[in-house]
Amino acid sequence: MVFFLLKDKIVLMRSFSKVLPQNRRLATRVWFEMQQQIANYIRGKFLEILIVGVVTYIIFLFFDLRYPLLLSVAVGISVLVPYIGAVLVSIPVMLIALFQFGLSPDSTI
């Protein structure tokens, strides 16, 4: 949705200008504030993905888990889909850890 709001900015501005009241200054100010909020949201999500990915990468390196970069990128991107993304990405992480370390400290698979 954010993509289409940014992509069709001019078309949406024309459509909104027909519907909104004659006070164009107010409508323009509201539109500008909406754009700012959307841009802030996108920047915040990008920063969240970056922080989660870097921290996860460091943790995976600490535990010497295989494929730390690939898994940390997947964990970072999973932030975009709340709840479901974390569950879906946890499955491959757990499987890789299981095959690498086994079920107990003595066992190997």
Protein backbone atom coordinates (compact mmCIF):
# COMPACT_ATOMS: atom_id res chain seq x y z
CA MET A 1 0.00 0.00 0.00
CA VAL A 2 2.81 2.40 0.84
CA PHE A 3 4.37 1.66 -2.54
CA PHE A 4 1.20 2.69 -4.38
CA LEU A 5 0.80 5.82 -2.26
CA LEU A 6 4.30 6.90 -3.20
CA LYS A 7 4.04 5.75 -6.82
CA ASP A 8 0.71 7.41 -7.62
CA LYS A 9 1.33 10.60 -5.68
CA ILE A 10 0.24 12.99 -8.44
CA VAL A 11 -2.93 11.05 -9.29
CA LEU A 12 -3.90 10.86 -5.63
CA MET A 13 -3.24 14.58 -5.13
CA ARG A 14 -5.60 15.44 -8.00
CA SER A 15 -8.28 13.10 -6.69
CA PHE A 16 -8.01 14.41 -3.15
CA SER A 17 -8.08 18.02 -4.31
CA LYS A 18 -11.50 17.44 -5.89
CA VAL A 19 -12.92 15.88 -2.72
CA LEU A 20 -11.29 18.07 -0.09
CA PRO A 21 -12.65 21.47 0.96
CA GLN A 22 -11.72 24.69 -0.78
CA ASN A 23 -9.16 25.48 1.89
CA ARG A 24 -6.25 24.20 -0.17
CA ARG A 25 -3.64 25.22 2.38
CA LEU A 26 -5.10 22.92 4.99
CA ALA A 27 -5.39 20.05 2.51
CA THR A 28 -1.82 20.60 1.33
CA ARG A 29 -0.54 20.68 4.90
CA VAL A 30 -2.39 17.47 5.78
CA TRP A 31 -1.01 15.78 2.65
CA PHE A 32 2.52 16.91 3.51
CA GLU A 33 2.18 15.59 7.06
CA MET A 34 0.88 12.26 5.75
CA GLN A 35 3.89 11.99 3.46
CA GLN A 36 6.20 12.74 6.37
CA GLN A 37 4.58 10.07 8.53
CA ILE A 38 4.80 7.44 5.79
CA ALA A 39 8.45 8.31 5.15
CA ASN A 40 9.17 8.12 8.90
CA TYR A 41 7.47 4.72 9.06
CA ILE A 42 9.56 3.37 6.18
CA ARG A 43 12.78 4.73 7.69
CA GLY A 44 11.86 3.25 11.06
CA LYS A 45 11.14 -0.17 9.57
CA PHE A 46 14.42 -0.11 7.65
CA LEU A 47 16.30 0.80 10.82
CA GLU A 48 14.50 -1.95 12.75
CA ILE A 49 15.40 -4.52 10.06
CA LEU A 50 19.01 -3.37 10.14
CA ILE A 51 19.31 -3.51 13.93
CA VAL A 52 17.59 -6.90 14.24
CA GLY A 53 19.71 -8.31 11.41
CA VAL A 54 23.02 -7.08 12.84
CA VAL A 55 22.26 -8.23 16.39
CA THR A 56 21.09 -11.61 15.11
CA TYR A 57 24.24 -11.94 13.00
CA ILE A 58 26.43 -11.26 16.03
CA ILE A 59 24.52 -13.79 18.13
CA PHE A 60 24.73 -16.43 15.39
CA LEU A 61 28.48 -15.82 15.10
CA PHE A 62 28.84 -16.12 18.87
CA PHE A 63 27.11 -19.51 18.82
CA ASP A 64 29.09 -20.51 15.71
CA LEU A 65 25.90 -21.32 13.80
CA ARG A 66 26.27 -22.15 10.12
CA TYR A 67 25.04 -19.64 7.51
CA PRO A 68 24.90 -16.69 9.94
CA LEU A 69 24.59 -14.01 7.26
CA LEU A 70 21.77 -15.74 5.37
CA LEU A 71 19.85 -16.51 8.54
CA SER A 72 20.30 -13.03 10.01
CA VAL A 73 19.05 -11.42 6.78
CA ALA A 74 15.99 -13.69 6.93
CA VAL A 75 15.38 -12.78 10.58
CA GLY A 76 15.73 -9.09 9.75
CA ILE A 77 13.25 -9.30 6.90
CA SER A 78 10.84 -11.29 9.07
CA VAL A 79 10.24 -8.07 10.99
CA LEU A 80 8.03 -6.96 8.10
CA VAL A 81 5.45 -9.66 8.86
CA PRO A 82 4.57 -9.41 12.55
CA TYR A 83 4.25 -12.67 14.51
CA ILE A 84 4.03 -14.95 11.45
CA GLY A 85 7.39 -13.86 10.04
CA ALA A 86 9.22 -14.62 13.26
CA VAL A 87 7.65 -18.08 13.48
CA LEU A 88 8.40 -18.92 9.85
CA VAL A 89 12.04 -17.82 10.09
CA SER A 90 12.55 -19.60 13.41
CA ILE A 91 11.89 -22.96 11.76
CA PRO A 92 14.97 -22.96 9.47
CA VAL A 93 17.12 -21.49 12.25
CA MET A 94 16.08 -24.28 14.62
CA LEU A 95 16.59 -26.95 11.96
CA ILE A 96 20.09 -25.72 11.12
CA ALA A 97 20.97 -25.58 14.82
CA LEU A 98 19.52 -29.06 15.33
CA PHE A 99 21.52 -30.58 12.48
CA GLN A 100 24.67 -28.73 13.50
CA PHE A 101 24.60 -29.29 17.26
CA GLY A 102 22.18 -32.20 17.77
CA LEU A 103 19.66 -32.70 20.55
CA SER A 104 22.15 -33.05 23.40
CA PRO A 105 25.74 -31.95 23.98
CA ASP A 106 27.01 -35.49 23.27
CA SER A 107 24.94 -36.36 20.20
CA THR A 108 25.78 -35.64 16.60
CA ILE A 109 23.45 -36.05 13.67
